[in-house]
Short mmCIF file of C-alpha atoms in Angstrom, two decimals:
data_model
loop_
_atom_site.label_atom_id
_atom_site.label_comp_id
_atom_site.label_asym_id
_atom_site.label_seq_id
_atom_site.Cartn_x
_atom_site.Cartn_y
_atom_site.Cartn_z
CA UNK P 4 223.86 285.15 185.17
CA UNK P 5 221.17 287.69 184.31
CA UNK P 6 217.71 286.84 182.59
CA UNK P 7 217.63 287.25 179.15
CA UNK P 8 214.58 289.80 178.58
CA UNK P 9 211.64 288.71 176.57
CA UNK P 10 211.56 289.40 173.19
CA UNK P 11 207.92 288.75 171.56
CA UNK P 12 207.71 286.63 168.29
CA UNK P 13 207.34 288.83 165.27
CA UNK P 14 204.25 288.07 163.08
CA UNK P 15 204.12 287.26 159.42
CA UNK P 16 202.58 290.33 157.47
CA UNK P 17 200.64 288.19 155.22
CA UNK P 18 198.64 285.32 156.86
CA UNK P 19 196.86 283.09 154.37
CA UNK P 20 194.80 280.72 156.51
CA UNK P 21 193.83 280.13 159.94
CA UNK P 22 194.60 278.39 163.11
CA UNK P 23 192.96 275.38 163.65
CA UNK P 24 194.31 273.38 166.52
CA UNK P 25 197.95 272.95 168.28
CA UNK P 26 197.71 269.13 168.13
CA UNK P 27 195.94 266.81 166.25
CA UNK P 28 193.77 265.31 169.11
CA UNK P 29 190.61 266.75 170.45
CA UNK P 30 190.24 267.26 173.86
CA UNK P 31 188.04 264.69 175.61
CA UNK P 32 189.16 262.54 172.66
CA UNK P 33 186.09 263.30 170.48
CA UNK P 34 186.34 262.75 166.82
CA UNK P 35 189.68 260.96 167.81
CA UNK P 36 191.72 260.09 164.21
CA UNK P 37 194.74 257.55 163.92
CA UNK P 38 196.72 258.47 161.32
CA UNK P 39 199.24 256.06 159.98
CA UNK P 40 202.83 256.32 158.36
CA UNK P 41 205.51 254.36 157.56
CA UNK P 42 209.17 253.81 157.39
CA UNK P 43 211.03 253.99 154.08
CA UNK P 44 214.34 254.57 153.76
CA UNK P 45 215.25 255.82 157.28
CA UNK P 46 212.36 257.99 156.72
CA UNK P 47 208.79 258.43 158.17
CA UNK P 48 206.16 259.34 155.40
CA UNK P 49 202.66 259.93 155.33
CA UNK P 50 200.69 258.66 152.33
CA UNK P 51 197.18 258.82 153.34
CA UNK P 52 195.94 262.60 152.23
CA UNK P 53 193.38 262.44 155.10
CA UNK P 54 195.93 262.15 157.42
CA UNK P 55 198.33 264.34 155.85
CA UNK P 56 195.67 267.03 156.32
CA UNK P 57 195.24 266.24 159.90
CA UNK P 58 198.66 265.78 160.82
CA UNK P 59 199.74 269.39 158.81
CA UNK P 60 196.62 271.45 159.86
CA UNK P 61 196.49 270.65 163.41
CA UNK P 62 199.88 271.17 164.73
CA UNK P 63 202.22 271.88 161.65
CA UNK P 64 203.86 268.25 161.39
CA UNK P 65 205.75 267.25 158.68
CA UNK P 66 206.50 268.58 155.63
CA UNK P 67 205.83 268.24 151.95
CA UNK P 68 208.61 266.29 149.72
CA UNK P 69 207.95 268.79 147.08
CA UNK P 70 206.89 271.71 148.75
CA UNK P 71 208.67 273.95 150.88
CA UNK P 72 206.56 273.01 153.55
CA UNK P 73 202.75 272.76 152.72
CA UNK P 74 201.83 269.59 150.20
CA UNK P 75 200.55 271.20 148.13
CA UNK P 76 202.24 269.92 145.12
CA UNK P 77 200.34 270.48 141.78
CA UNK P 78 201.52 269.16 138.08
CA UNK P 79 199.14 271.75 136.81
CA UNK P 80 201.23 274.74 135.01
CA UNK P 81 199.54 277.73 136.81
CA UNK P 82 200.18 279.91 133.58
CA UNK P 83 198.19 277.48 131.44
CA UNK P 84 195.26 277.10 134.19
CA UNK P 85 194.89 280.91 133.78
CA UNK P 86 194.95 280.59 130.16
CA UNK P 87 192.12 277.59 129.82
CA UNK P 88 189.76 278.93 132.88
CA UNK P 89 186.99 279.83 130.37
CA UNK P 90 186.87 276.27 128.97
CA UNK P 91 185.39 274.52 132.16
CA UNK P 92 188.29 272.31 132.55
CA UNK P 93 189.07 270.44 135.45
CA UNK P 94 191.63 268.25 134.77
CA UNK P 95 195.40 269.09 135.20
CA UNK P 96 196.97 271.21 132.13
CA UNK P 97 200.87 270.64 131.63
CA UNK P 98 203.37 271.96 128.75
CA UNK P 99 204.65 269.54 125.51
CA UNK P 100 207.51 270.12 126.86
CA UNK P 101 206.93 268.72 130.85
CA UNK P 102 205.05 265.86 129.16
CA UNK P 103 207.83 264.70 127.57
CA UNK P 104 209.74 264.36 130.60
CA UNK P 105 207.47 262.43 132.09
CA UNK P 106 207.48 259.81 129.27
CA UNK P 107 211.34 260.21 129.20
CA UNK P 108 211.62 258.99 132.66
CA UNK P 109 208.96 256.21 132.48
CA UNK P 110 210.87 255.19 129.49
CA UNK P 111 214.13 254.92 131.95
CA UNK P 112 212.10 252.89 134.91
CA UNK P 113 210.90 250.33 132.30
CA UNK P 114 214.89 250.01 130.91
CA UNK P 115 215.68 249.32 134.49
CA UNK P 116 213.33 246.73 134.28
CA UNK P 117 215.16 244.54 131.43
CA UNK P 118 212.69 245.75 128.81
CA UNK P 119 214.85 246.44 125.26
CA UNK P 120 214.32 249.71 123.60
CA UNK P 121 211.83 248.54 120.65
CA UNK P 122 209.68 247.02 123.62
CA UNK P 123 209.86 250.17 125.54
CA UNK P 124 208.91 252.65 122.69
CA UNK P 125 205.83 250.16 121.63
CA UNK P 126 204.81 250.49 125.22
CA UNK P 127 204.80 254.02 126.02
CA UNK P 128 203.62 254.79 122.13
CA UNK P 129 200.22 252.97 123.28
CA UNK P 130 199.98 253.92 126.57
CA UNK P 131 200.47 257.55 125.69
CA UNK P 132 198.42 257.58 122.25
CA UNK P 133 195.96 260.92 122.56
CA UNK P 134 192.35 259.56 123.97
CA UNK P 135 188.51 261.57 123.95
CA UNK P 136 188.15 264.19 126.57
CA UNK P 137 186.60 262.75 129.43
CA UNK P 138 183.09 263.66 130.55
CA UNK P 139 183.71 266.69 132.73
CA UNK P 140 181.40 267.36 135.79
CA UNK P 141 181.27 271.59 136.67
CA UNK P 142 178.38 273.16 138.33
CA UNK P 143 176.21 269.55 138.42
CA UNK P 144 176.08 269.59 135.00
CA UNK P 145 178.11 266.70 132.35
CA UNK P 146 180.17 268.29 130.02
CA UNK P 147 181.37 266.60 126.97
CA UNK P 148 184.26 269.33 126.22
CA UNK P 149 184.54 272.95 125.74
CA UNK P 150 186.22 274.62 122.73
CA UNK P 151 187.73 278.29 122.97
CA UNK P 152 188.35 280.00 119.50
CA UNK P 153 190.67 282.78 118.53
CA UNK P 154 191.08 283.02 114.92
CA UNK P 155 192.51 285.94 113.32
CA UNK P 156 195.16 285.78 110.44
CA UNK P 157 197.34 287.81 112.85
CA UNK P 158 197.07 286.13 116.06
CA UNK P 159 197.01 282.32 117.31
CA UNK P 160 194.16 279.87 117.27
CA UNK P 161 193.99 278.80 120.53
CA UNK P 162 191.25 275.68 120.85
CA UNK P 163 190.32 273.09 122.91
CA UNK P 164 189.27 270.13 121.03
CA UNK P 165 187.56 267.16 121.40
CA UNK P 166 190.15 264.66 119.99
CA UNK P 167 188.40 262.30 117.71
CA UNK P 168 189.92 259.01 116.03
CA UNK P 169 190.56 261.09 112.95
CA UNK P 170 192.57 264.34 114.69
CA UNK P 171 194.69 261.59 116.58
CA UNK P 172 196.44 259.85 113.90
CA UNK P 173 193.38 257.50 113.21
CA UNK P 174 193.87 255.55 116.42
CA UNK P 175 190.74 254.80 118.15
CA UNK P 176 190.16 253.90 121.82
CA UNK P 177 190.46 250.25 122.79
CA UNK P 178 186.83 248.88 123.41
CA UNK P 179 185.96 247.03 126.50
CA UNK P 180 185.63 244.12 123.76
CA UNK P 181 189.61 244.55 122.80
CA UNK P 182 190.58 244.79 126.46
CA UNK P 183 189.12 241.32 127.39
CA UNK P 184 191.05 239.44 124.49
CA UNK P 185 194.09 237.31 125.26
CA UNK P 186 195.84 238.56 128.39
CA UNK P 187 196.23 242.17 130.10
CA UNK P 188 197.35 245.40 128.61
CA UNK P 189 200.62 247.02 129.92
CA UNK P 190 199.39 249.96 131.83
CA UNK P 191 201.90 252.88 134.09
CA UNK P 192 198.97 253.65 136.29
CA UNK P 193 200.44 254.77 140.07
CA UNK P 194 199.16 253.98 143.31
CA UNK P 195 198.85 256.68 145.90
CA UNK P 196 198.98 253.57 148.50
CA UNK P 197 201.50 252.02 146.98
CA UNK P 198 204.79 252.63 144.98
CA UNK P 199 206.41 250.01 143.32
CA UNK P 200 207.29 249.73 139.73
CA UNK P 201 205.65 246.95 137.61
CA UNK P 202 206.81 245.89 134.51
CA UNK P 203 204.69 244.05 132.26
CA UNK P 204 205.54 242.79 128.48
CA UNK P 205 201.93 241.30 127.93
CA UNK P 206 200.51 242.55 125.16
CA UNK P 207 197.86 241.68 122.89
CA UNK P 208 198.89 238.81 119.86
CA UNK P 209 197.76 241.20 117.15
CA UNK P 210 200.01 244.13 118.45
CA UNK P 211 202.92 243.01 119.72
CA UNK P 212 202.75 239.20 119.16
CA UNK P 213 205.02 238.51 122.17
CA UNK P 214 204.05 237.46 125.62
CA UNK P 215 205.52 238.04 129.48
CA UNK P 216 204.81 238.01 132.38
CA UNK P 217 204.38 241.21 134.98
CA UNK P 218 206.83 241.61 137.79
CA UNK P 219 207.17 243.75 140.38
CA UNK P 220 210.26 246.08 141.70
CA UNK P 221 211.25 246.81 145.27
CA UNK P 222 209.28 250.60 146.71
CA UNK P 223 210.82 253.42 146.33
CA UNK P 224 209.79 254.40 142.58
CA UNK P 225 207.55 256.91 141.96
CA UNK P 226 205.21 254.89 138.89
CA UNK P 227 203.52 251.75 138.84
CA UNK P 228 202.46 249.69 136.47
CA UNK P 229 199.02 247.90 137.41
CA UNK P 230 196.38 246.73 134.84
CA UNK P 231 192.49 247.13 135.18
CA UNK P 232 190.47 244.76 132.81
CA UNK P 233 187.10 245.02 131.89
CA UNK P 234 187.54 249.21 131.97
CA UNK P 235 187.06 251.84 129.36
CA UNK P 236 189.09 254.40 128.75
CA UNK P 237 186.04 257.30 129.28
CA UNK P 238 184.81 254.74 132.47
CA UNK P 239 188.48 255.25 134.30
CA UNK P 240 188.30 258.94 133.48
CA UNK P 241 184.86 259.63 135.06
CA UNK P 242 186.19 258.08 137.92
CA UNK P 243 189.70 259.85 138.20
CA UNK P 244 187.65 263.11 137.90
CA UNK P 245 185.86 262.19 140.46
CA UNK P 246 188.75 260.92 143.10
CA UNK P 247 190.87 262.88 144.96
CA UNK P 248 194.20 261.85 144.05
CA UNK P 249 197.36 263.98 144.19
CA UNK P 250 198.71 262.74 140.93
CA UNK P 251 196.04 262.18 138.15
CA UNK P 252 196.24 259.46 135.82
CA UNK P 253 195.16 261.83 132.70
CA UNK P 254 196.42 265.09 131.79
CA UNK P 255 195.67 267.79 129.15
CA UNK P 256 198.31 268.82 127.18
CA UNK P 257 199.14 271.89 125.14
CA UNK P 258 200.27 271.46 122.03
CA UNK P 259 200.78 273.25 118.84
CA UNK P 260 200.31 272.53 114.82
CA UNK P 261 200.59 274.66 112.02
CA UNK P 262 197.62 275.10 110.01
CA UNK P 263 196.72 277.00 106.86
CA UNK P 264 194.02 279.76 106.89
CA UNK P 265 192.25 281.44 103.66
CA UNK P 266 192.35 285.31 104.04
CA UNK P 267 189.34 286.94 104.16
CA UNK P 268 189.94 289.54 101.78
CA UNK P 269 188.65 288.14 98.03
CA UNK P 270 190.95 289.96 95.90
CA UNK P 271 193.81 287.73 96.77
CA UNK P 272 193.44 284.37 95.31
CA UNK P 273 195.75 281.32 95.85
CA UNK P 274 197.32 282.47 99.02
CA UNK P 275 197.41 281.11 102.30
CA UNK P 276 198.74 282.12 105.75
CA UNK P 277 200.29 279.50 108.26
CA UNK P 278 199.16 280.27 111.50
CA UNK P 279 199.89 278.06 114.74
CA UNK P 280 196.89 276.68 116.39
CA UNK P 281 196.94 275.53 119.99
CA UNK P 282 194.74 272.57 121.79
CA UNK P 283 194.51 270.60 124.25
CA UNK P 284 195.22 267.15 123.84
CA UNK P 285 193.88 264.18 126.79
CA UNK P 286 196.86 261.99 127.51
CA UNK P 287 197.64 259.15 129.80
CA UNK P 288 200.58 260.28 132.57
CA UNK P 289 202.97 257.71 131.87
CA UNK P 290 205.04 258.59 135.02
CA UNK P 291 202.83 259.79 137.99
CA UNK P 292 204.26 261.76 140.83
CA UNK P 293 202.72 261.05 144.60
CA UNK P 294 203.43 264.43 147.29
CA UNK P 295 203.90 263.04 150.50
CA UNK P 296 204.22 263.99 153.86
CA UNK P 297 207.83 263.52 155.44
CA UNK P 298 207.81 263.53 159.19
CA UNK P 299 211.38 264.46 161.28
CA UNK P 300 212.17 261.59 163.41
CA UNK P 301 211.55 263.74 166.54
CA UNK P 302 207.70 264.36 165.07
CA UNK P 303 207.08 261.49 164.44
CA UNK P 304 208.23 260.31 168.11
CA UNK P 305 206.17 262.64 169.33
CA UNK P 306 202.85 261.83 167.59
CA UNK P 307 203.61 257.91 168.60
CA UNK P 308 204.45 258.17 172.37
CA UNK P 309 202.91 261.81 173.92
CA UNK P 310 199.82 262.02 171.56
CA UNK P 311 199.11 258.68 171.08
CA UNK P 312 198.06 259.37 167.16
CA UNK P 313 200.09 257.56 164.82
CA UNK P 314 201.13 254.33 164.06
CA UNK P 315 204.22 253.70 161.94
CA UNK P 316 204.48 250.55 160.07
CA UNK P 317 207.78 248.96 158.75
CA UNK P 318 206.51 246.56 156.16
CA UNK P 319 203.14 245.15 157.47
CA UNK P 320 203.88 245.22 161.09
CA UNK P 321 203.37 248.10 163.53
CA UNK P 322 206.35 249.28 165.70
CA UNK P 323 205.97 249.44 169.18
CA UNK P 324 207.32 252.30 171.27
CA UNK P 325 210.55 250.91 172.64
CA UNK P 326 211.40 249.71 168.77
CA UNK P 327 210.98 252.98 167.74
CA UNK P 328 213.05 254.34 170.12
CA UNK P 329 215.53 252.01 169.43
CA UNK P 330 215.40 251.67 165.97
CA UNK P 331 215.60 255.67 165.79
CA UNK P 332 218.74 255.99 168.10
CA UNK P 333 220.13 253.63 165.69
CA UNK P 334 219.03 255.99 162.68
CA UNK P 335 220.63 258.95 164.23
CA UNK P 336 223.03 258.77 166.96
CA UNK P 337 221.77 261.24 168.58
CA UNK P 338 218.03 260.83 168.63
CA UNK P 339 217.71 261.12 172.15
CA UNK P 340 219.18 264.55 172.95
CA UNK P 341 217.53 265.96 170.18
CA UNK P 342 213.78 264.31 171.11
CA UNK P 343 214.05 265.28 174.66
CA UNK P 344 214.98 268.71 173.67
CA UNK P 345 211.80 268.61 171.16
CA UNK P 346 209.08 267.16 173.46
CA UNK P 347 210.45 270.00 176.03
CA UNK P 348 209.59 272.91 173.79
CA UNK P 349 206.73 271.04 171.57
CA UNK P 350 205.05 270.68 175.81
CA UNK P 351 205.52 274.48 175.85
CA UNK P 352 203.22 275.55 173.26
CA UNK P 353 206.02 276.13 170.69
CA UNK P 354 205.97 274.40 167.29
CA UNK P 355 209.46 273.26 166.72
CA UNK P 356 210.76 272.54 163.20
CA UNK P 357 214.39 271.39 161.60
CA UNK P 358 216.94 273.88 162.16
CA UNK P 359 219.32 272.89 159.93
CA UNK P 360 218.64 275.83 157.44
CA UNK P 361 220.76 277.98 160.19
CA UNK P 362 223.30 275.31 161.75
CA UNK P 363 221.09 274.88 164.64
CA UNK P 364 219.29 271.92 165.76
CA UNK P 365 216.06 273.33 165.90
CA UNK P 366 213.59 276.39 165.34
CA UNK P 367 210.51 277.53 167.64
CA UNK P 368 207.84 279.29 166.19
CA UNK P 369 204.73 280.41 167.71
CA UNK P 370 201.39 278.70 166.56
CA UNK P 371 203.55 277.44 163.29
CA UNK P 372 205.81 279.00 160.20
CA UNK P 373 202.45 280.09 158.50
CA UNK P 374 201.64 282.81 161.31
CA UNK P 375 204.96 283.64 162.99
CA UNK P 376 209.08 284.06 161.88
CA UNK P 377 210.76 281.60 164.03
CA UNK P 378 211.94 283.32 167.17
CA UNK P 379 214.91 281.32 168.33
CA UNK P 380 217.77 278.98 167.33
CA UNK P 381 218.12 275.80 169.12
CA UNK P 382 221.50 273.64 169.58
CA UNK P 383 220.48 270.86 172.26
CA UNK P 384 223.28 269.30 175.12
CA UNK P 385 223.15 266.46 177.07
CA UNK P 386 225.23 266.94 179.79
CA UNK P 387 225.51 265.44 183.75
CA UNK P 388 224.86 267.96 187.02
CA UNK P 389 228.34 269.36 186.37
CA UNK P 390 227.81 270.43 183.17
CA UNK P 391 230.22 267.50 181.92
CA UNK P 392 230.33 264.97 179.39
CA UNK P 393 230.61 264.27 175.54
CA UNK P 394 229.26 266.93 174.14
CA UNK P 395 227.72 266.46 170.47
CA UNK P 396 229.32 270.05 169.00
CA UNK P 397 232.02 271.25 171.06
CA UNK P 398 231.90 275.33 169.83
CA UNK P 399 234.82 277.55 170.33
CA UNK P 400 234.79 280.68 170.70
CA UNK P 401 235.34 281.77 167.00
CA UNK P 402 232.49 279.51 165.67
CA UNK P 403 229.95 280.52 168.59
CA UNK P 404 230.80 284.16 167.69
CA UNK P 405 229.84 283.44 163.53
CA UNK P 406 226.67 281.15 164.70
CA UNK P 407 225.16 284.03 167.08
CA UNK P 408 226.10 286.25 164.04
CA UNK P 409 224.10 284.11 161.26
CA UNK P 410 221.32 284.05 164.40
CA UNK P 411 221.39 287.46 164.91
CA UNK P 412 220.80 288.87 161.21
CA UNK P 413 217.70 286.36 160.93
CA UNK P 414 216.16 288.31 163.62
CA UNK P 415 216.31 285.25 165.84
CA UNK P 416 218.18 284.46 168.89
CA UNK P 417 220.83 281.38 169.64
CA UNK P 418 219.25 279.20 172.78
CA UNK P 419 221.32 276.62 174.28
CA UNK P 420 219.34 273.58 175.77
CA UNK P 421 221.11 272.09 178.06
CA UNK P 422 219.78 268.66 179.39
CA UNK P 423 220.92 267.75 182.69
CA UNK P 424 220.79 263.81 183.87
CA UNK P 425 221.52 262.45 187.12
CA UNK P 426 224.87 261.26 187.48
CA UNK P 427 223.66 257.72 188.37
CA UNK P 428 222.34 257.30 184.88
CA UNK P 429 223.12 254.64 183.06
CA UNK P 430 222.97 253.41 179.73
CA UNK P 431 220.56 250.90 180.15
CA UNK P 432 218.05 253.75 182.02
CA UNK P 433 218.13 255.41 178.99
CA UNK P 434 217.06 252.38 176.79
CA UNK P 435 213.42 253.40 177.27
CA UNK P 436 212.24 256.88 176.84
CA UNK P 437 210.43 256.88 180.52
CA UNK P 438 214.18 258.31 180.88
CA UNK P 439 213.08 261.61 180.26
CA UNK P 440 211.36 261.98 183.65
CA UNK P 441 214.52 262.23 185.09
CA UNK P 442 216.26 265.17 182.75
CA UNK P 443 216.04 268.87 183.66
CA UNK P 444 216.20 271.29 181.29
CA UNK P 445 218.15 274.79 181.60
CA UNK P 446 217.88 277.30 178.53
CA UNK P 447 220.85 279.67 177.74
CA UNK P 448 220.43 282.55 175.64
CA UNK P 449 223.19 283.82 173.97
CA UNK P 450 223.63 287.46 173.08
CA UNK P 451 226.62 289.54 171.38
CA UNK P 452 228.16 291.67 174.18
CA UNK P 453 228.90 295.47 172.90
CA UNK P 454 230.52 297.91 174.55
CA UNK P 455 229.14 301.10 173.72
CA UNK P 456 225.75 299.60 174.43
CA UNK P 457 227.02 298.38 178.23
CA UNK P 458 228.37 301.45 178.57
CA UNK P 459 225.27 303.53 177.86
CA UNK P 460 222.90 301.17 180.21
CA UNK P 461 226.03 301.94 182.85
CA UNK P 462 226.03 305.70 182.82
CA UNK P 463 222.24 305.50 182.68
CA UNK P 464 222.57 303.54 186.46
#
């Protein structure tokens, strides 16, 4: 069996950002970080965005849940950002049309919640009633609001507006005074620490006149309904500008009315054009989205047992090594071929990453998917010192042929991994992942024979 020559990875022609570190630890252990994560649904996630940045930056762990691989997740429209960036704003801008989304599917956690329809409607009506622009902080300087006008009869008046009680519907802000009366205020305020849906049908006597108490739904929800007394309206929104938060609590949203316009020329009299005027409008976010950071179970392994980094909770209580190990082998049968295949390459210097976009089990890139194409392919084997046993996907000759094919037009190449364990191992020795001492690793890479090309490299000899 020849070597298989050396091919070197092929770099990205646009880089964006720079290499920081191949793990995050430091060597010596100096500004040493322990990041934490936890299990939900089968899943490791990352919720803290300090450690997300750590764990992403230094070594390319994890992805985003919705990104394609970086959090960075924004419910700003981008368009509408470029159209506002003269105001000063610095609060998220969104559509009508998005918003409404969002209050459809806060509207559909509270149903879930036993709430009937006229309860719901009175709930999000107040929640989501338009509010006074925040103070705004830009360049050191408080801002009460910026206002950009365009006013031609021909064209749109685009303007961002300080909503007042009189431009929204003559509903004022509830005092601190109004707040304090009776019991709390329903609130869909999220928790980037936590996730679970609260439902709450405690509302004031002179609104709603009907009381109830607030429960709270199993994780897994993306809102949350908390309540903060004694709080303004302007107080919470000095202090969400202020936070760093991946899912703000108020938005700005575009919207449009018609309004009537006198033309400027005198000799018509009595005539008035309709032109559509644009502003921004400060709104609650009824249904708040958190990006987190999703780590494969082989990462997050890795960061637990080689690096030391990461603890992973289920519940409130940490999980040692051997309970991850077992509880992950449980998760996915085959944990352990696929872990000792990852550790192998992740020792090398590569950065390994899900390969299931290409039917493999994983892809190596050098220094990480921001810098480099991945280079090769992975499907991992465990086998014995004969090259024996139950193998995990048996390939024939007809579906190794289309694999190396789907391989070979990504510009990558298809590596076997074969692990090789003593014959004398049991079961029980591979209960604990000291285990992997004891594996050897051969890689086989697999290339399309062709004939003219042999041929050539023969007359050539």
């Amino acid at each position: 069996m020849a070597a298989a020559p050396f091919h070197p990875p092929r770099r990205k022609r646009r880089v964006f950002e720079s290499y920081e570190s191949p793990f995050p630890v430091e060597v010596g252990g100096k500004d040493f970080r322990m990041c934490q994560a936890e299990i939900l649904h089968n899943n490791v996630i990352v919720r803290n965005p300090e450690d997300i940045k750590q764990l992403y930056n230094k070594g390319y762990f994890g992805k985003g849940i919705l990104s394609r691989s970086r959090p960075v997740y924004s419910i700003s429209d981008p368009s509408l950002v470029t159209k506002w960036q003269g105001a000063n704003i610095n609060m998220p801008i969104i559509t009508a049309k998005k918003y409404q989304y969002h209050v459809q599917w806060a509207k559909s956690v509270l149903r879930e919640q036993g709430l009937d329809g006229c309860s719901v409607t009175k709930i999000l009506d107040n929640y989501t009633k338009p509010l006074e622009l925040p103070l705004l902080e830009a360049d050191g300087a408080k801002q009460t609001g910026a206002s950009c006008n365009r006013m031609s009869p021909s064209t749109e008046n685009t303007e961002l507006s300080r909503q007042s009680p009189a431009d929204t519907g003559n509903v004022a802000d509830p005092s601190p005074e109004d707040e304090n009366k009776g019991c709390k205020k329903v609130c869909l305020e999220g928790d980037p620490a936590f996730d679970p849906v609260c439902s709450s049908k405690e509302q004031e006597q002179s609104d709603l006149k009907e009381k109830a108490e607030v429960s709270c739904q199993e994780p897994g929800f993306l809102a949350r309904c908390g309540c903060k007394a004694e709080e303004s309206a302007g107080q919470r929104s000095c202090e969400m500008m202020k936070s760093k938060e991946c899912a703000p609590e108020y938005v700005l949203v575009q919207e449009e009315e018609e309004c009537s316009v006198c033309p400027e020329d005198e000799t018509v009299h009595g005539q008035e054009s309709l032109v559509k005027k644009e502003k921004l409008v400060c709104r609650r976010n009824p249904f708040r989205i958190f990006e987190y950071l999703q780590l494969s179970l082989e990462e997050a392994f890795f960061l637990v047992y080689a690096l030391g980094c990461l603890s992973i909770y289920y519940g409130e209580e940490p999980l040692t090594i051997l309970k991850l190990w077992e509880f992950f082998s449980e998760v996915k049968p085959d944990f352990k071929t696929t872990y000792m295949a990852y550790h192998y390459f992740r020792s090398k210097g590569w950065v390994p990453k899900v390969g299931l976009k290409y039917g493999t089990d994983l892809l190596l890139y050098r220094k990480g998917p921001p810098f480099y194409h991945a280079s090769y392919s992975v499907i991992a084997e465990l086998v014995d010192d004969n090259f024996e046993g139950s193998l995990r996907r048996p390939l024939s000759w007809k579906t190794l042929s289309g694999l190396n094919r789907t391989t070979a037009n990504a510009s990558k190449e298809l590596m076997l991994c074969y692990l090789i364990k003593p014959s004398d191992m049991t079961e029980k020795d591979m209960s604990t992942p000291e285990c992997m001492k004891r594996i050897k690793v051969q890689e086989l890479i697999v290339t399309r024979w062709v004939s003219s090309r042999e041929r050539c490299e023969k007359d050539e000899l």
